[in-house]
Coordinates of C-alpha atoms in Angstrom, one line a residue:
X1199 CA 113.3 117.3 71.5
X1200 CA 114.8 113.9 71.8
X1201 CA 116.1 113.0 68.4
X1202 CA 119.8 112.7 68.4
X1203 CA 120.3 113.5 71.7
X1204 CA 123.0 111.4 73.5
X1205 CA 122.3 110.4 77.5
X1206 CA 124.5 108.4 79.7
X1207 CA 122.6 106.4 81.8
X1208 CA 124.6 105.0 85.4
X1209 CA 123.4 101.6 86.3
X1210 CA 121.2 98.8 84.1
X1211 CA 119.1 98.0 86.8
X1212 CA 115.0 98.2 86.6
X1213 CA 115.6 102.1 86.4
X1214 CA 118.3 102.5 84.2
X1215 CA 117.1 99.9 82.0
X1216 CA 113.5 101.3 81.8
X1217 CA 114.8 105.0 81.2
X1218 CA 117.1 104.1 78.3
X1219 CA 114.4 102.1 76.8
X1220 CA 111.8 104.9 77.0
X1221 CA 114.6 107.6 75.7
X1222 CA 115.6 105.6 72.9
X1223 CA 112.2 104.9 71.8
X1224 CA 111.8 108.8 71.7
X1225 CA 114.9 109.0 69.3
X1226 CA 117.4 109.3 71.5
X1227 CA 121.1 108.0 71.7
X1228 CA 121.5 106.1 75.0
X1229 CA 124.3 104.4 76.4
X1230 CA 124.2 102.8 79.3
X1231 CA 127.1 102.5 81.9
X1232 CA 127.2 99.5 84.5
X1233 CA 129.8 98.3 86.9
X1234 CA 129.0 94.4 86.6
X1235 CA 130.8 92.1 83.9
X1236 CA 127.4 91.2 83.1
X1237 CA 123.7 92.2 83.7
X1238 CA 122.3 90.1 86.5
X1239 CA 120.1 90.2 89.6
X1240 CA 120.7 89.3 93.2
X1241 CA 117.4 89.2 95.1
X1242 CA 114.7 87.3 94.2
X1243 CA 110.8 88.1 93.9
X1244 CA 109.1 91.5 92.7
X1245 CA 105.6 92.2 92.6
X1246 CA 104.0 94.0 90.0
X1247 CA 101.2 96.3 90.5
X1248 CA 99.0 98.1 87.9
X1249 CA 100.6 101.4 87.4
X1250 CA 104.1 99.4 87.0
X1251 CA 102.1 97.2 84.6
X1252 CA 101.3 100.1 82.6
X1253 CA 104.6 101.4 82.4
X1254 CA 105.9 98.2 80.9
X1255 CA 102.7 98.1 78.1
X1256 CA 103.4 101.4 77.2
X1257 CA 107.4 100.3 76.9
X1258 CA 105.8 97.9 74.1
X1259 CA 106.8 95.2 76.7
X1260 CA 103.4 94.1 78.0
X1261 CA 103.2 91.0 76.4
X1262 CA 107.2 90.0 77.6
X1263 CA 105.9 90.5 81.2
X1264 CA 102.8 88.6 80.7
X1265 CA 105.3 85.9 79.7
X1266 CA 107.7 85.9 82.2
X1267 CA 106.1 86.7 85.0
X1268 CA 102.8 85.1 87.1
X1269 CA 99.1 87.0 87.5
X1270 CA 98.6 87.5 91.4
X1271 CA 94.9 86.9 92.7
X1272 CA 95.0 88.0 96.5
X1273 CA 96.7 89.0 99.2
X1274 CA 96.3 86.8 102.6
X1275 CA 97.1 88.5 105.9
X1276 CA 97.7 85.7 108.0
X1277 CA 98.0 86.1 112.1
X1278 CA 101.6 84.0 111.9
X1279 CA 101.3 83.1 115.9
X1280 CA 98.5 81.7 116.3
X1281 CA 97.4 80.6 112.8
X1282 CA 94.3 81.7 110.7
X1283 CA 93.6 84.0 108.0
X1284 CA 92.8 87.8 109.4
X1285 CA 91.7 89.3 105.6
X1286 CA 91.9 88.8 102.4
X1287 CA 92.5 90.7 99.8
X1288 CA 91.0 89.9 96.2
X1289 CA 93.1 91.1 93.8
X1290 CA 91.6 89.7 90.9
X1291 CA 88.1 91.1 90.8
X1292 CA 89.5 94.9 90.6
X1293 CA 89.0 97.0 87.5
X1294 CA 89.5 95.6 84.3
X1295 CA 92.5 96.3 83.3
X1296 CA 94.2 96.2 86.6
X1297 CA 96.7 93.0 86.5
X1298 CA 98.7 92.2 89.9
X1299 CA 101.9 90.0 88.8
X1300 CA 104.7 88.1 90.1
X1301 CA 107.9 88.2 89.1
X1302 CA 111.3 87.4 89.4
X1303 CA 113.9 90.1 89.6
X1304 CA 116.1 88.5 87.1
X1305 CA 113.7 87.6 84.4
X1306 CA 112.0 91.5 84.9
X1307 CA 115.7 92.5 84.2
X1308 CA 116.4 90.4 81.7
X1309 CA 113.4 91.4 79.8
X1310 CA 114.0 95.1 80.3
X1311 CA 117.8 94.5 79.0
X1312 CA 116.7 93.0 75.5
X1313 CA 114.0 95.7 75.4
X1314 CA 116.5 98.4 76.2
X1315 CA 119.0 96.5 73.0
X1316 CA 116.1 95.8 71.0
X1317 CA 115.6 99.9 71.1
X1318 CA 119.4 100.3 70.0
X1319 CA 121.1 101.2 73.4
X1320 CA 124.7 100.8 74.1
X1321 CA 125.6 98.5 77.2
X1322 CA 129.1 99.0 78.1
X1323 CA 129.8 96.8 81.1
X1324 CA 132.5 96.6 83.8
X1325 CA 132.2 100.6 83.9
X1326 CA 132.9 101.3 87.5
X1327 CA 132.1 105.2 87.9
X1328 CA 134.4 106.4 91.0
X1329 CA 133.6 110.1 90.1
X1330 CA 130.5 112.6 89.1
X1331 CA 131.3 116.3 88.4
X1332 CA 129.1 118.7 87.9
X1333 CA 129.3 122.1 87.1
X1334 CA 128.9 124.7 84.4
X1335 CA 130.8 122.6 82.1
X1336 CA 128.8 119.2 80.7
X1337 CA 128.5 116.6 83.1
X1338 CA 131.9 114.2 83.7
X1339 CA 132.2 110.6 85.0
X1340 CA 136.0 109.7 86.3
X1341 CA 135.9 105.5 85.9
X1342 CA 138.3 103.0 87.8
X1343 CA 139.9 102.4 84.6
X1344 CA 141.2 105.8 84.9
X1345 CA 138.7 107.3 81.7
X1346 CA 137.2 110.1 81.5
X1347 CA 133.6 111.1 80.3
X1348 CA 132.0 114.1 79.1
X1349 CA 127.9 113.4 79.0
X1350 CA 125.5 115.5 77.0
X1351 CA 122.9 114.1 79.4
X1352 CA 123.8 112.2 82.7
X1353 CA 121.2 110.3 84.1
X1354 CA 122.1 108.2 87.5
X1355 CA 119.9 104.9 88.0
X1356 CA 122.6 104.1 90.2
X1357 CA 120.8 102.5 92.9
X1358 CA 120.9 103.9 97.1
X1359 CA 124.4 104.6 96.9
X1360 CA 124.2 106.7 93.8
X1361 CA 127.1 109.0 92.7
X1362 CA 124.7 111.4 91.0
X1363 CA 122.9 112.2 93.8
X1364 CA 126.0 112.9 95.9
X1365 CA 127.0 115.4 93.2
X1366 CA 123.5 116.9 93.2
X1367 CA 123.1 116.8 96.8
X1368 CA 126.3 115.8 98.8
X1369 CA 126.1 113.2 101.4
X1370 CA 123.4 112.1 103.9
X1371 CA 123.8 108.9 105.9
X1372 CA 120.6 107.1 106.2
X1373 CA 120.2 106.0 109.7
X1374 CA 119.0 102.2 110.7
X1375 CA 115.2 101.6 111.2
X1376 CA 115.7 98.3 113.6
X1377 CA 114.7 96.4 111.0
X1378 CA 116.4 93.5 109.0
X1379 CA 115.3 91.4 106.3
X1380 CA 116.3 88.0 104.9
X1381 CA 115.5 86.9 101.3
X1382 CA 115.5 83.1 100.0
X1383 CA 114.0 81.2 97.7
X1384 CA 112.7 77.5 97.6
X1385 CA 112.3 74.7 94.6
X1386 CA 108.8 73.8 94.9
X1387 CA 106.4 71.6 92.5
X1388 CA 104.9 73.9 90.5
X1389 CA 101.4 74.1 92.7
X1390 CA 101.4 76.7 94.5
X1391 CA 98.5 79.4 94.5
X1392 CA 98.7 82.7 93.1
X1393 CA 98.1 84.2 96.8
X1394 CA 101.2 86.7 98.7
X1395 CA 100.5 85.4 101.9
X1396 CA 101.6 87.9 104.5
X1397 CA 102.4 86.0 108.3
X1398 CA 102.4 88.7 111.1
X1399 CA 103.6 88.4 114.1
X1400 CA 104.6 90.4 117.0
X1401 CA 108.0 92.3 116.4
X1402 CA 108.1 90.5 112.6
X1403 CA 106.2 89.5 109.2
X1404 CA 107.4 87.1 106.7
X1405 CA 105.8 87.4 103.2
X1406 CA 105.8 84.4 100.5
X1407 CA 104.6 84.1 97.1
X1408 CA 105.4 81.8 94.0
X1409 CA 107.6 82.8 91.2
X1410 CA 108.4 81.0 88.1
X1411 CA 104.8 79.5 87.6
X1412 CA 105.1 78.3 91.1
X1413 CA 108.2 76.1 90.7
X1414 CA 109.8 78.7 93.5
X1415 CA 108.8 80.1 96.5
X1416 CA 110.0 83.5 97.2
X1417 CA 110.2 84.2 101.0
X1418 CA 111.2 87.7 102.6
X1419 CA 110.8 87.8 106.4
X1420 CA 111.3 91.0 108.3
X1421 CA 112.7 91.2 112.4
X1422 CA 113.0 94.2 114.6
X1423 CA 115.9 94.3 116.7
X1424 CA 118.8 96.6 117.9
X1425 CA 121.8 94.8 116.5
X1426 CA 122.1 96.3 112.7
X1427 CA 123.2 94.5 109.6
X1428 CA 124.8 95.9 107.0
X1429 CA 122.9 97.7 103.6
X1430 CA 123.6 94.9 101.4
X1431 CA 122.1 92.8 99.0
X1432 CA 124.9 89.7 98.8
X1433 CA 125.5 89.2 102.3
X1434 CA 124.5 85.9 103.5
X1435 CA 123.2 84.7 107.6
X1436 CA 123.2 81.5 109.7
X1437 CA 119.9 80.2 109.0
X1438 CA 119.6 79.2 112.5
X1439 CA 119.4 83.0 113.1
X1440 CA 116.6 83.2 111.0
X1441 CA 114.7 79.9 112.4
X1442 CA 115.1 81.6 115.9
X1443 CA 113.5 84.8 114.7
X1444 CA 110.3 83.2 113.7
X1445 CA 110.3 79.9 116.4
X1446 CA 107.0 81.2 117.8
X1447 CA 105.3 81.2 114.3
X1448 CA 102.9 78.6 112.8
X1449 CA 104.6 75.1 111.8
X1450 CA 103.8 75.9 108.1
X1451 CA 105.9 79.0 108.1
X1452 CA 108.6 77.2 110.6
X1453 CA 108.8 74.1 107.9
X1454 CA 109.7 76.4 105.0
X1455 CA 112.6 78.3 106.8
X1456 CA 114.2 74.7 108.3
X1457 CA 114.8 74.2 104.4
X1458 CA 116.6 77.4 103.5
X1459 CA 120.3 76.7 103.9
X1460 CA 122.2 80.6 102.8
X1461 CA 119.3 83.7 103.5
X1462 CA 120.3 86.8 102.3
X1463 CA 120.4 89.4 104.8
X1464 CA 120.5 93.2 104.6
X1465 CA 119.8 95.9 107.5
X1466 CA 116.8 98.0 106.2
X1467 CA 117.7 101.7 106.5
X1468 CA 115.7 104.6 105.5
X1469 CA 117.5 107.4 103.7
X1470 CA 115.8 110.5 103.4
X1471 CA 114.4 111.7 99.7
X1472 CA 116.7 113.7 97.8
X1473 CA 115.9 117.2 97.6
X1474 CA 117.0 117.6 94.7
X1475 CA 116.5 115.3 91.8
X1476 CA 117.6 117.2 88.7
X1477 CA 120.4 119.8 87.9
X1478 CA 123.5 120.7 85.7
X1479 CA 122.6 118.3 82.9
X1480 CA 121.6 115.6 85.2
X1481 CA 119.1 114.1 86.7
X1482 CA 118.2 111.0 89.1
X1483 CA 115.7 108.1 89.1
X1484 CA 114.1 104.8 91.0
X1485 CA 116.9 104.5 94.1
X1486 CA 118.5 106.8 93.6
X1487 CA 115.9 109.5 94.2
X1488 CA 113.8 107.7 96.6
X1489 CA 114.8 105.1 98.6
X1490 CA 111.7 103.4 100.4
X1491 CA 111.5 100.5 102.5
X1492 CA 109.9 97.1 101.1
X1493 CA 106.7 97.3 102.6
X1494 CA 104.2 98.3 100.0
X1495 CA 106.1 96.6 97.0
X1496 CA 106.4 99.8 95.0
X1497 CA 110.5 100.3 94.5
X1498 CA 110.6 98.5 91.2
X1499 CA 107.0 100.1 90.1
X1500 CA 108.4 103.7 91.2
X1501 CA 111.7 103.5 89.3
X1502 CA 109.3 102.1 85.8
X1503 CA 106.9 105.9 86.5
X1504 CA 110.0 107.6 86.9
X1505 CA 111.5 106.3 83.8
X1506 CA 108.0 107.2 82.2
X1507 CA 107.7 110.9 83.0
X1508 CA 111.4 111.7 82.6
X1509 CA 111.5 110.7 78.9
X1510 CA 108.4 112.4 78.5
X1511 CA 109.3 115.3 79.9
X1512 CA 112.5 115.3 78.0
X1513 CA 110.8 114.8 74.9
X1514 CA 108.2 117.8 75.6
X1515 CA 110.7 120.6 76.5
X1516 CA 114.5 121.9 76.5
X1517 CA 116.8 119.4 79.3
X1518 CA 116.8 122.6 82.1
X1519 CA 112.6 123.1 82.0
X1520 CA 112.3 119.2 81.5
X1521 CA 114.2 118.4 84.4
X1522 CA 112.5 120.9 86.4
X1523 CA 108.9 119.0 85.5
X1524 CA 109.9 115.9 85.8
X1525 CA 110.6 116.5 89.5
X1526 CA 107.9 118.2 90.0
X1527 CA 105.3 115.7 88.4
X1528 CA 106.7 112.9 90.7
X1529 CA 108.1 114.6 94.0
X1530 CA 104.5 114.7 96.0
X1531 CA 103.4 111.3 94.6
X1532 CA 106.6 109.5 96.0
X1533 CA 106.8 111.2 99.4
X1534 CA 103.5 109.6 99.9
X1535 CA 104.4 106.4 99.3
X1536 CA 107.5 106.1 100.8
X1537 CA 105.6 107.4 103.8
X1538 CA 102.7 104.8 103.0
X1539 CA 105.4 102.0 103.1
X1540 CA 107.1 103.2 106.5
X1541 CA 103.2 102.4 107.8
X1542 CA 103.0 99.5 107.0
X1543 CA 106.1 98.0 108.8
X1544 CA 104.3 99.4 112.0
X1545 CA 101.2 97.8 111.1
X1546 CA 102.9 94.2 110.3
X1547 CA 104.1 94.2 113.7
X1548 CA 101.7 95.0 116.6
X1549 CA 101.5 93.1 119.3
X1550 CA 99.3 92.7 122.3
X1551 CA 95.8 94.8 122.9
X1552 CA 96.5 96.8 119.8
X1553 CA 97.3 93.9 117.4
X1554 CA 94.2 92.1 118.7
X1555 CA 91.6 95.4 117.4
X1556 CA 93.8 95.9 114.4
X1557 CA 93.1 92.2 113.2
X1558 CA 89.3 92.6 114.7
X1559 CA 88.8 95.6 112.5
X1560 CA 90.5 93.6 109.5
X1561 CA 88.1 90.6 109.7
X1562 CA 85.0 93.0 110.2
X1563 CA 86.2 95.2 106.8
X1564 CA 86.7 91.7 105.3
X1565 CA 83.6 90.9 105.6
X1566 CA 81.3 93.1 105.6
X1567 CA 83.4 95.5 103.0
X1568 CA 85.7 93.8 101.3
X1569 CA 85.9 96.2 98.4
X1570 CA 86.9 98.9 101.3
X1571 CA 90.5 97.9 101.7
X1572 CA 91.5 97.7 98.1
X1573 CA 90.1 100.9 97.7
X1574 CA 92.2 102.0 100.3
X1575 CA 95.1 102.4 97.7
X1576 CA 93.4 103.6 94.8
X1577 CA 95.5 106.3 94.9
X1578 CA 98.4 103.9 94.1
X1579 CA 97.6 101.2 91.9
X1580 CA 94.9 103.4 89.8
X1581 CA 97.8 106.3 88.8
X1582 CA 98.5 105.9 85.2
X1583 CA 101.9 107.6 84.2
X1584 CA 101.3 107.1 81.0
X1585 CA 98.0 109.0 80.0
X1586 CA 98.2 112.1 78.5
X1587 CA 99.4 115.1 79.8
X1588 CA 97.4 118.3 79.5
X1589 CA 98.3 121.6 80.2

């Protein structure tokens, strides 16, 4: 159904990139559009779990990741006040087959981009889209250079402020969770375990974890408060801001943000699901679709199943009755983890009584069943996207 076909894809980020690979591969003609004079990352770490993982073997791009990216062995939940290790989580003694990895958001993108060339798809850069229209005509794309497009296919991996999902669904504002986030990364030696290390404290967490074979240390730490930030990936804090944040946290933690000189910063908002993904010779993917919060690590692993099921349903069936599957294969699975992630901000931050039972309860599953909590999310890591579909 795919052979010859040509499909605009918005955006060469982990979504765009991913789709166009897994279209092309099918026998499609794929062109990807992106604003940027070149493809790069801001943002740092990324953590792959297994159903991303699987995405990217089935991609024929297991072995690039393997390369470019670091095996994770657990997960520490630390208490970041008053020091200690709560629970850990052994990541490395799950099924066989089930590979937890580190990686940086540039080199994931990078490796997606020369899989997405390798597959023969068009990059055109510096294509700022200013306008989607969709109707009964083929989809068109108005561009800052003053072009116009007609697409056989449209397909937005435009990220949260997509274009295609304001045609599709018109405008929702997101609304601020009283959350904000800083990113930064450290130059370290090269030693450091293969451990996420989670610090939680009353009101805030800060997650670290190495990148680059351990030569940096990705750090993402996460304050509620009422003053808002804006929704934005370059803008840059006062690192005394962030030192104040987390004064009351272990000296470990305290030494690692004295050296960060420019955090990122972004307000973490939550914007509803779309309701509708798919329509008028278009469709949506990754951000675009779905927002979720960073709690659970799954954005970059969502947008690789996405790609996944929308070239194969596109390849199975005519564009109107793939669109309408695709949706539907992914629509429940994604509410539930978006909703899985806005838990576990709440559970990061308890304080008092209730923080006190929560960590009790964490120690006593620890030991006593440690296989309990991993199994927890076997709903998650265990999905395979990629097996065949009956029926």
């Amino acid at each position: 159904m795919l052979e010859g076909r040509k499909v605009t894809v918005l955006g060469a980020g982990v979504a765009g990139l991913a789709v166009a690979r897994a279209l092309a591969l099918r026998g499609a003609e794929v062109t990807i559009l992106e604003q940027a004079p070149e493809i790069r990352e801001v943002g740092a770490g990324l953590q792959i779990s297994p159903n991303g993982a699987r995405v990217l073997a089935a991609l024929g791009l297991g072995d690039a990741l393997e390369a470019g990216s670091q095996r994770a062995e657990a997960v520490d939940l630390i208490d970041g006040e008053a020091g200690g290790r709560v629970v850990r989580l052994d990541l490395a003694r799950r099924r066989p087959g089930e590979v937890f990895r580190f990686v940086h958001r540039a080199d994931l993108v990078d490796l997606l981009a020369a899989g997405a060339r390798a597959a023969g798809v068009a990059i055109r850069l510096l294509q700022k889209v200013e306008g989607v229209t969709l109707g009964p005509h083929p989809p068109r794309l108005a561009t800052a250079q003053g072009e116009e497009i007609d697409c056989d296919l449209l397909i937005g991996a435009d990220g949260l402020h997509s274009k295609v999902r304001a045609a599709l669904n018109g405008t929702v504002a997101p609304f601020f969770t009283g959350q904000v986030a800083w990113r930064a990364t450290l130059p370290e030696d090269g030693g450091l375990p293969p451990v996420a290390r989670v610090f939680m404290g009353a009101g805030r967490h800060l997650v670290t974890y190495p990148l680059r074979g351990g030569r940096l240390r990705n750090i993402v730490a996460v304050e509620e408060r009422d003053r808002w930030a804006e929704e934005s990936w370059s803008l840059t804090d006062d690192p005394l801001a962030l030192r104040i944040a987390f004064e009351a946290f272990v000296p470990e933690v305290r030494g690692w943000l004295d050296r960060i000189e420019r955090p990122n910063l972004w307000g973490l908002f939550r914007h509803p699901v779309a309701a509708r993904w798919q329509g008028q010779g278009a469709a949506i993917l990754g951000d675009a679709a779905h927002p979720t919060l960073p709690f659970l690590a799954q954005g970059a692993n969502m947008a690789l199943e996405d790609a996944w099921v929308l070239a194969d349903c596109l390849a199975r069936a005519a564009p109107e009755a793939a669109l309408a599957a695709y949706q539907a294969r992914r629509e429940v699975r994604v509410r539930r983890i978006v909703g899985a992630a806005n838990a576990n901000a709440r559970n990061y931050h308890l304080a008092g009584v209730r923080r006190d039972l929560a960590h009790l309860g964490l120690r006593f599953a620890g030991r006593f069943a440690p296989g309990m909590l991993m199994d927890r999310f076997d709903w998650l890591h265990g999905h395979d996207v990629t097996a065949p579909v009956t029926g």
